[in-house]
Coordinates of C-alpha atoms in Angstrom, one line a residue:
M276 CA 20.1 22.8 8.0
L277 CA 20.5 20.2 5.3
T278 CA 17.7 17.7 5.0
V279 CA 17.1 14.7 2.8
E280 CA 13.3 14.3 2.2
K281 CA 11.2 11.7 0.4
I282 CA 7.8 12.3 -1.3
G283 CA 5.7 9.3 -2.0
G284 CA 3.6 8.6 -5.1
T285 CA 0.2 9.7 -3.6
S286 CA 1.7 13.0 -2.4
M287 CA 3.5 13.5 -5.7
S288 CA 0.2 13.3 -7.6
A289 CA -1.0 16.3 -5.4
L290 CA 1.9 18.4 -6.7
K291 CA 0.2 21.7 -6.0
D292 CA 0.0 20.7 -2.3
V293 CA 3.6 19.5 -2.3
I294 CA 4.8 22.9 -3.6
N295 CA 2.7 24.9 -1.2
N296 CA 3.0 22.7 1.9
I297 CA 6.5 21.4 1.5
I298 CA 8.6 23.5 -0.8
L299 CA 7.3 27.0 -0.1
F300 CA 5.8 26.6 3.4
E301 CA 7.2 29.3 5.7
R302 CA 10.3 29.6 3.4
K303 CA 11.5 32.1 0.9
G304 CA 14.8 33.1 -0.8
D305 CA 17.8 31.1 0.4
E306 CA 15.6 29.3 2.9
L307 CA 14.3 27.2 0.0
Y308 CA 17.6 25.5 -0.4
N309 CA 19.7 23.0 1.4
R310 CA 17.1 20.3 0.7
I311 CA 17.3 17.1 -1.3
F312 CA 14.0 15.6 -2.4
V313 CA 13.8 11.9 -3.4
V314 CA 10.6 11.4 -5.4
S315 CA 8.5 8.4 -6.2
A316 CA 6.6 8.0 -9.5
F317 CA 3.2 9.6 -9.8
S318 CA 0.5 7.5 -8.2
G319 CA -0.3 4.4 -10.3
V320 CA 2.5 4.8 -12.8
T321 CA 4.7 2.0 -11.4
N322 CA 1.6 -0.2 -11.6
L323 CA 1.4 0.4 -15.3
L324 CA 5.1 -0.3 -15.7
L325 CA 5.3 -3.5 -13.6
E326 CA 2.1 -4.7 -12.1
N327 CA -0.7 -3.4 -9.8
K328 CA 0.7 -3.7 -6.3
K329 CA -2.6 -4.5 -4.8
T330 CA -4.5 -6.6 -7.4
G331 CA -1.5 -8.0 -9.3
E332 CA -2.9 -6.8 -12.7
P333 CA 0.0 -7.1 -15.1
G334 CA 1.8 -4.1 -16.6
V335 CA 4.3 -3.8 -19.4
Y336 CA 6.9 -6.0 -17.6
H337 CA 4.6 -9.1 -17.8
R338 CA 4.3 -8.9 -21.6
I339 CA 8.1 -9.2 -21.8
A340 CA 8.2 -12.0 -19.2
K341 CA 5.6 -13.9 -21.3
Y342 CA 7.4 -13.4 -24.6
Q343 CA 4.6 -11.2 -25.9
E344 CA 4.7 -8.1 -28.1
F345 CA 5.2 -5.0 -25.8
H346 CA 5.7 -2.1 -28.2
H347 CA 2.0 -1.2 -28.2
A348 CA 2.0 -1.3 -24.4
L349 CA 4.9 1.2 -24.4
A350 CA 3.1 3.4 -26.9
E351 CA 0.0 3.4 -24.5
L352 CA 2.4 4.2 -21.6
I353 CA 3.6 7.4 -23.4
V354 CA 0.0 8.5 -23.9
S355 CA -0.8 7.8 -20.2
L356 CA 2.3 9.7 -18.9
Q357 CA 1.6 12.6 -21.3
T358 CA -2.0 12.7 -20.0
I359 CA -0.5 13.1 -16.5
N360 CA 1.7 15.9 -17.8
K361 CA -1.4 17.9 -18.8
K362 CA -2.6 18.0 -15.2
Y363 CA 0.4 20.2 -14.2
V364 CA 0.3 22.8 -17.0
G365 CA -1.5 25.1 -14.6
L366 CA 1.5 24.9 -12.2
G367 CA 3.8 26.1 -14.9
L368 CA 4.9 22.8 -16.6
D369 CA 6.5 23.3 -20.0
L370 CA 4.2 20.7 -21.7
P371 CA 6.0 20.3 -25.0
L372 CA 9.3 19.8 -23.2
A373 CA 7.8 17.3 -20.7
D374 CA 6.1 15.4 -23.4
K375 CA 9.3 15.2 -25.5
F376 CA 11.2 14.0 -22.4
I377 CA 8.9 11.1 -21.8
E378 CA 8.8 10.1 -25.5
D379 CA 12.5 10.1 -25.7
R380 CA 12.9 8.2 -22.4
V381 CA 10.4 5.5 -23.3
N382 CA 11.8 5.1 -26.8
D383 CA 15.3 4.7 -25.4
A384 CA 14.0 2.1 -23.0
K385 CA 12.3 0.3 -25.9
Q386 CA 15.7 -0.2 -27.5
Y387 CA 17.2 -1.7 -24.4
L388 CA 14.1 -3.9 -23.9
D389 CA 14.2 -5.1 -27.5
N390 CA 17.8 -6.2 -26.9
L391 CA 16.9 -8.0 -23.7
A392 CA 13.9 -9.7 -25.4
N393 CA 16.1 -10.9 -28.2
I394 CA 18.6 -12.3 -25.8
L395 CA 15.8 -13.9 -23.7
A396 CA 14.4 -15.5 -26.8
S397 CA 17.8 -17.0 -27.7
G398 CA 17.7 -19.3 -24.7
Y399 CA 21.4 -18.9 -24.1
V400 CA 21.3 -17.0 -20.8
S401 CA 19.5 -17.1 -17.5
K402 CA 15.9 -15.9 -17.8
E403 CA 15.9 -14.6 -14.3
G404 CA 18.8 -12.2 -14.9
I405 CA 17.3 -10.8 -18.1
L406 CA 13.9 -10.3 -16.6
Q407 CA 15.4 -8.5 -13.6
A408 CA 17.2 -6.1 -15.9
A409 CA 13.9 -5.4 -17.8
R410 CA 12.2 -4.8 -14.5
E411 CA 14.8 -2.3 -13.4
I412 CA 14.7 -0.4 -16.8
L413 CA 10.9 -0.1 -16.7
A414 CA 10.8 1.0 -13.0
S415 CA 13.3 3.8 -13.6
I416 CA 10.9 5.5 -16.1
G417 CA 8.4 6.4 -13.5
E418 CA 10.7 8.3 -11.2
S419 CA 12.6 9.9 -14.1
H420 CA 9.2 11.2 -15.3
S421 CA 8.0 12.6 -12.0
A422 CA 11.4 14.1 -11.2
F423 CA 11.6 15.9 -14.5
V424 CA 8.1 17.3 -14.2
F425 CA 8.7 18.5 -10.6
T426 CA 12.0 20.1 -11.5
N427 CA 10.7 21.9 -14.6
I428 CA 7.8 23.4 -12.6
L429 CA 10.1 24.7 -9.8
Q430 CA 12.5 26.1 -12.4
N431 CA 9.7 27.9 -14.2
M432 CA 8.7 29.4 -10.8
G433 CA 12.1 31.0 -10.6
I434 CA 13.5 28.5 -8.0
N435 CA 16.9 27.1 -8.6
A436 CA 16.1 23.4 -8.8
T437 CA 18.5 20.7 -10.0
L438 CA 17.3 17.5 -11.6
V439 CA 19.4 14.6 -10.2
D440 CA 18.6 11.5 -12.4
L441 CA 20.2 8.5 -10.7
S442 CA 18.7 6.1 -13.3
G443 CA 22.0 6.2 -15.2
F444 CA 20.1 5.7 -18.5
H445 CA 22.9 6.9 -20.7
D446 CA 25.7 6.3 -18.3
H447 CA 27.4 2.9 -18.9
K448 CA 29.9 3.2 -16.0
S449 CA 29.9 0.2 -13.7
Y450 CA 28.9 2.0 -10.5
T451 CA 27.4 0.5 -7.4
I452 CA 24.5 2.5 -6.1
D453 CA 26.6 4.1 -3.4
Q454 CA 29.3 5.0 -5.9
R455 CA 26.7 6.5 -8.2
I456 CA 25.3 8.6 -5.4
K457 CA 28.7 9.8 -4.2
H458 CA 29.8 10.7 -7.8
T459 CA 26.5 12.5 -8.7
F460 CA 26.4 14.6 -5.6
S461 CA 30.1 15.4 -5.3
N462 CA 29.9 18.8 -7.1
I463 CA 26.5 20.1 -6.0
E464 CA 26.3 23.1 -3.7
F465 CA 23.3 22.2 -1.6
D466 CA 23.0 25.7 -0.1
K467 CA 22.3 27.2 -3.5
T468 CA 19.7 24.7 -5.0
I469 CA 16.9 22.3 -4.3
C470 CA 17.8 18.8 -5.6
I471 CA 15.0 16.7 -7.1
V472 CA 16.2 13.1 -7.2
T473 CA 14.8 10.0 -8.9
G474 CA 13.7 7.4 -6.4
Y475 CA 15.2 4.8 -8.6
A476 CA 19.0 4.5 -8.6
K477 CA 21.0 2.3 -11.0
G478 CA 23.7 0.2 -9.6
T479 CA 25.6 -3.0 -10.5
E480 CA 23.9 -4.8 -7.6
G481 CA 20.4 -4.0 -8.9
I482 CA 18.3 -2.0 -6.4
M483 CA 15.2 -4.1 -7.0
R484 CA 16.7 -7.5 -6.4
E485 CA 16.2 -7.3 -2.6
F486 CA 13.7 -4.5 -2.2
D487 CA 11.6 -4.6 -5.4
R488 CA 8.9 -1.9 -5.0
G489 CA 10.5 -0.5 -1.9
Y490 CA 13.5 0.8 -3.8
S491 CA 12.8 4.5 -3.5
E492 CA 13.2 4.3 0.3
V493 CA 16.6 2.6 -0.3
T494 CA 17.7 5.4 -2.5
F495 CA 16.5 7.9 0.1
C496 CA 18.4 6.3 3.0
K497 CA 21.6 5.8 0.9
I498 CA 21.6 9.5 0.0
A499 CA 21.1 10.5 3.6
V500 CA 24.0 8.3 4.7
A501 CA 26.2 9.9 2.0
V502 CA 25.5 13.5 2.7
K503 CA 24.9 13.3 6.5
P504 CA 21.9 15.6 6.8
Q505 CA 20.6 17.0 10.1
E506 CA 17.4 15.2 9.5
A507 CA 15.7 12.7 7.1
I508 CA 12.0 13.3 6.4
I509 CA 9.4 11.2 4.7
H510 CA 6.2 13.1 3.5
K511 CA 3.1 10.9 3.5
E512 CA -0.6 11.5 2.9
Y513 CA -1.3 10.7 6.5
H514 CA 0.2 10.9 10.0
L515 CA 1.8 8.0 11.8
C516 CA -1.1 7.6 14.3
S517 CA -1.8 5.8 17.5
A518 CA -4.5 3.8 15.6
D519 CA -6.1 3.8 12.1
P520 CA -8.3 7.0 12.1
V521 CA -10.6 5.3 9.5
L522 CA -11.4 2.6 12.0
V523 CA -11.4 4.4 15.4
G524 CA -12.3 8.0 14.2
T525 CA -10.0 11.0 13.9
D526 CA -11.1 12.2 17.4
N527 CA -10.0 8.9 19.0
C528 CA -6.4 8.8 17.8
I529 CA -3.4 11.1 17.8
P530 CA -0.1 11.3 15.9
V531 CA 2.6 9.2 17.6
G532 CA 4.9 12.2 18.1
F533 CA 8.1 10.4 19.1
T534 CA 9.3 6.9 18.9
N535 CA 12.4 4.8 18.0
Y536 CA 13.6 2.6 15.2
D537 CA 12.7 -0.6 17.1
V538 CA 9.1 0.5 17.2
A539 CA 9.2 1.3 13.5
D540 CA 10.5 -2.2 12.8
Q541 CA 7.6 -3.7 14.8
L542 CA 5.1 -1.6 12.7
A543 CA 6.7 -2.8 9.5
D544 CA 6.5 -6.4 10.6
V545 CA 2.7 -6.2 10.4
G546 CA 2.6 -4.2 7.2
M547 CA 2.3 -0.7 8.7
E548 CA 5.5 0.7 7.3
A549 CA 6.7 4.1 8.4
I550 CA 9.8 2.9 6.4
H551 CA 11.0 -0.4 5.1
P552 CA 13.1 -1.9 8.0
K553 CA 16.0 -2.9 5.8
A554 CA 16.1 0.5 4.2
S555 CA 16.0 2.3 7.6
K556 CA 19.0 0.4 9.1
P557 CA 21.6 2.7 7.6
L558 CA 19.8 5.6 9.2
E559 CA 19.7 3.9 12.5
I560 CA 23.3 2.8 12.4
N561 CA 24.5 6.3 11.4
N562 CA 22.3 7.9 14.1
I563 CA 20.3 10.0 11.5
N564 CA 16.9 11.0 12.9
L565 CA 13.8 10.3 10.7
R566 CA 10.7 12.4 10.7
I567 CA 7.4 11.3 9.3
K568 CA 5.2 14.2 8.2
N569 CA 1.7 14.7 6.7
T570 CA 1.9 16.5 3.4
F571 CA -1.5 18.1 4.0
E572 CA -0.7 19.4 7.5
P573 CA 2.6 21.2 7.0
E574 CA 2.3 23.1 10.3
H575 CA 2.3 19.8 12.3
P576 CA 5.8 18.5 13.3
G577 CA 4.8 14.9 12.6
T578 CA 6.6 12.0 14.3
L579 CA 10.3 11.9 15.0
I580 CA 11.9 8.5 15.0
T581 CA 15.3 8.3 16.7
K582 CA 17.7 5.5 17.7
D583 CA 17.4 5.8 21.5
Y584 CA 14.0 7.3 22.3
V585 CA 12.1 5.8 25.2
S586 CA 8.8 7.2 26.2
P587 CA 9.1 8.9 29.6
H588 CA 5.7 7.4 30.5
K589 CA 4.6 3.8 30.3
R590 CA 2.1 3.8 27.4
V591 CA 1.0 2.0 24.3
E592 CA 2.1 4.1 21.3
V593 CA 0.4 2.4 18.4
I594 CA -2.5 -0.1 18.1
T595 CA -2.3 -1.8 14.7
G596 CA -2.3 -5.1 12.9
T597 CA -3.2 -6.9 9.7
T598 CA -5.8 -9.3 8.3
K599 CA -3.5 -10.8 5.6
L600 CA -2.1 -13.7 7.6
V601 CA -2.3 -17.5 7.8
M602 CA -1.7 -19.6 10.8
I603 CA -0.1 -23.0 10.3
D604 CA -0.4 -25.4 13.2
I605 CA 1.9 -28.4 13.2
Y606 CA 0.9 -31.3 15.6
D607 CA 2.8 -34.5 16.3
P608 CA 2.6 -36.6 19.6
L609 CA 6.4 -37.3 19.2
M610 CA 7.3 -33.7 19.6
V611 CA 7.4 -33.7 23.4
G612 CA 10.9 -33.9 24.7
N613 CA 12.3 -34.3 21.1
V614 CA 15.3 -32.2 20.4
G615 CA 15.4 -30.6 17.0
T616 CA 11.7 -30.6 16.0
D617 CA 11.6 -26.8 15.8
F618 CA 14.8 -26.8 13.7
E619 CA 13.3 -29.4 11.3
I620 CA 10.2 -27.2 10.8
M621 CA 12.3 -24.1 10.3
R622 CA 14.4 -25.8 7.8
V623 CA 11.4 -26.4 5.6
F624 CA 10.5 -22.7 5.9
Y625 CA 14.1 -21.7 5.1
D626 CA 14.4 -23.9 2.1
L627 CA 11.2 -22.4 0.6
G628 CA 12.3 -18.8 1.5
I629 CA 9.3 -18.2 3.8
S630 CA 9.6 -15.9 6.8
Y631 CA 7.2 -15.9 9.8
N632 CA 5.6 -13.2 11.9
F633 CA 4.6 -15.1 15.0
K634 CA 5.3 -18.5 16.6
A635 CA 3.8 -20.3 19.7
T636 CA 4.6 -23.7 21.1
S637 CA 3.1 -26.4 23.3
A638 CA 4.2 -29.9 24.2
N639 CA 3.0 -31.4 20.9
S640 CA 2.3 -28.5 18.5
I641 CA 3.9 -25.5 17.0
S642 CA 1.8 -22.7 15.5
I643 CA 3.5 -20.4 13.0
V644 CA 1.9 -17.3 11.4
I645 CA 3.0 -16.2 7.9
W646 CA 1.8 -13.7 5.3
E647 CA -1.0 -15.1 3.2
K648 CA 0.9 -14.1 0.0
D649 CA 3.8 -16.4 1.0
F650 CA 1.6 -19.4 1.5
N651 CA 2.1 -22.3 -0.9
K652 CA 1.0 -25.9 -1.1
E653 CA 4.6 -27.2 -1.3
L654 CA 5.1 -25.9 2.3
I655 CA 2.1 -27.9 3.6
R656 CA 3.0 -30.9 1.6
E657 CA 6.5 -31.1 3.1
L658 CA 5.2 -30.5 6.6
E659 CA 2.6 -33.2 6.2
E660 CA 5.3 -35.7 5.1
K661 CA 7.2 -35.1 8.4
F662 CA 4.4 -34.6 11.0
E663 CA 1.1 -36.2 11.9
K664 CA -1.3 -33.3 11.4
V665 CA -1.0 -29.8 9.8
T666 CA -3.9 -27.3 10.1
V667 CA -4.2 -24.1 8.2
E668 CA -6.4 -21.2 9.2
K669 CA -6.8 -17.7 7.9
M670 CA -6.0 -15.2 10.6
A671 CA -5.8 -11.6 11.7
M672 CA -3.3 -10.0 14.1
V673 CA -3.8 -7.0 16.4
C674 CA -0.8 -5.5 18.2
L675 CA 0.0 -3.2 21.0
I676 CA 3.3 -1.5 20.3
G677 CA 5.4 1.0 22.2
S678 CA 8.9 1.9 23.4
N679 CA 8.0 1.7 27.1
M680 CA 4.8 -0.2 27.9
D681 CA 6.1 -2.8 30.4
Q682 CA 3.3 -2.1 32.9
V683 CA 1.6 -4.5 35.3
G684 CA -1.8 -5.5 34.1
L685 CA -1.5 -4.4 30.5
L686 CA -1.9 -8.0 29.2
A687 CA -5.0 -8.5 31.4
K688 CA -6.4 -5.2 30.5
S689 CA -6.1 -5.7 26.7
A690 CA -7.3 -9.3 26.9
G691 CA -10.3 -8.1 29.0
A692 CA -11.1 -5.5 26.4
L693 CA -11.2 -8.1 23.7
S694 CA -13.3 -10.4 25.8
A695 CA -15.8 -7.6 26.6
A696 CA -16.2 -7.1 22.9
N697 CA -16.9 -10.9 22.5
I698 CA -13.7 -11.5 20.5
D699 CA -12.1 -14.9 20.9
I700 CA -8.3 -14.8 21.2
K701 CA -6.9 -17.6 19.0
S702 CA -3.3 -17.1 20.3
A703 CA -1.2 -14.4 21.9
G704 CA 2.4 -13.6 22.7
F705 CA 5.2 -11.2 23.4
A706 CA 8.9 -11.2 23.8
L707 CA 10.7 -10.3 27.1
R708 CA 11.3 -6.7 26.0
K709 CA 7.5 -6.2 25.7
V710 CA 7.7 -3.7 22.8
N711 CA 4.9 -5.7 20.9
I712 CA 2.0 -7.6 22.4
Q713 CA 0.3 -9.7 19.7
F714 CA -3.2 -11.2 19.6
L715 CA -4.4 -13.5 16.9
V716 CA -8.1 -13.2 16.2
A717 CA -10.5 -14.2 13.5
R718 CA -10.4 -12.0 10.4
E719 CA -14.0 -10.9 10.8
D720 CA -13.1 -9.6 14.4
F721 CA -10.2 -7.4 13.3
D722 CA -11.9 -4.1 13.1
D723 CA -13.8 -4.6 16.4
A724 CA -10.5 -5.7 18.0
I725 CA -8.7 -2.5 17.0
I726 CA -11.6 -0.4 18.2
A727 CA -11.9 -2.2 21.5
L728 CA -8.2 -2.0 22.3
N729 CA -8.0 1.6 21.3
K730 CA -10.9 2.4 23.6
A731 CA -9.3 0.5 26.5
M732 CA -5.9 2.2 26.1
A733 CA -7.3 5.7 25.9

C-alpha cells in the first residue's frame, strides 16, 4: 500500500535507526517501495539557520534582519553541515559528493541573500516581505541537506531512492505549493522507488508565513492529499502516550493506541502536538488516517488517528498540560448585566493578534489564559484603560482529554485527586462535549498534578 511518512529532526539524526527500523524493518525487494518520506533537517540545523526554537538564540537569519555581515556565518554553516556529513560515512554516504552539495547549495543561497540584503538596504521595499523571503531561503537549506544525505546513503545500499527536492532552488516558475507538489510527483512510479522529499516546499504563498517552523508538517499533509495514500505516518522519538513517561514513569502510562482528530487538536492546544492542527485539517477533511509511530520501537503499531473514532469504553485517553501560560483576570463592577463586555475584551485580543486557551466568567470578571510567549504590555495597557482592575498571574494547565469520557463523577474524581495531593485549583472548565477537562494550577504544582491525576485515572 502507498504511504506518506514524515521523519522528524531528532529521528533523522539517528539515521542508522531510521534505516533499520523504518526503511528495512520486515521489508525486502519490492516491499521497500510505495513509500514517500518527508524529512526534516537534522536536529539543531534549523536553529543554526533561523534561531534556537527553545532559547531564541539567533542564527544566520538574524544577522540579515539586523543589517549585519552574514557571509562568515554562512561559511561556519558549511563547516557545521559538513561535520554532520562525517557522522554518516559509516552508513555509506559519499562524503565528497555530500560536502560539495552543501557547499554549492549554501553558496547559491548566499547570492540570493546578497540580492535581498541589497534591496533591504535600499529602503525602497517592505522590510517584512524581504525578511520573509530570506527566512524561506535559509530554512530550505536544512531539508535539502538531510534529504540529499539520506537519498545518497540509500542509493549506495542498492535501494532505488529518488530525491524529491521541493525547495525549487533553481526553478523560477511561479508555482503554488500544491502546484509544485502535483508537478513534481506527476511522473514518479511509486511502486518502483522510495521517495525522499524535502520538508520545505517552495510556493508563491510562502509556506512559513502561516506555519513558520511547522512547515514540514504542512508539506507532509499536502503531499498526502495529492497522492491519496492508504495511510499517513509520522515517526517520532517517542510514543503518543496516556501521560508523560518522564513524569509518571514508563510503567504507569501506555501508548494511546486509537483516537480521533478532535483529540489531536485538543493536545495541540496545550502544546502536545501529535501534528499541527492547521496542517492536519486536510488529512481529516480527506478522510486520510494518520498513524504516530515510535522510531525506536518499529514492531509497535503506535497510535492511529482517524476522523470518526470514539472509544468503545468511557475513559480518559491522555493526561497532559503545560506550564507556559499566563492568566489575565479582568474585573469591573459595571460588567454585570452589561451587553458587549466580552466583545470589547476580545476586540483588544483580536487587534493585537493574541489567541487564548481558556476563558471563565463571573458576574464582574472574566479570566482569560494565553501563552506566555504572546503576553505583552500593550495588551495590559489597553485593558487597564477600559476596565477597573487587571491582574496577571503565571499559570499551569493540566488536562484530561479523550474521545469518550462523559462519565458521571469524573470531575469530582479528578478534583478530589488534586485536593488529596494538596493542589489548589485556581480555575477549571470544560465544554458541553467533554473532550477536554481543564484545571488551572500553580506552576510549581504542575508535575504533582499530572502524577496525581494519572494515578487516579489508572
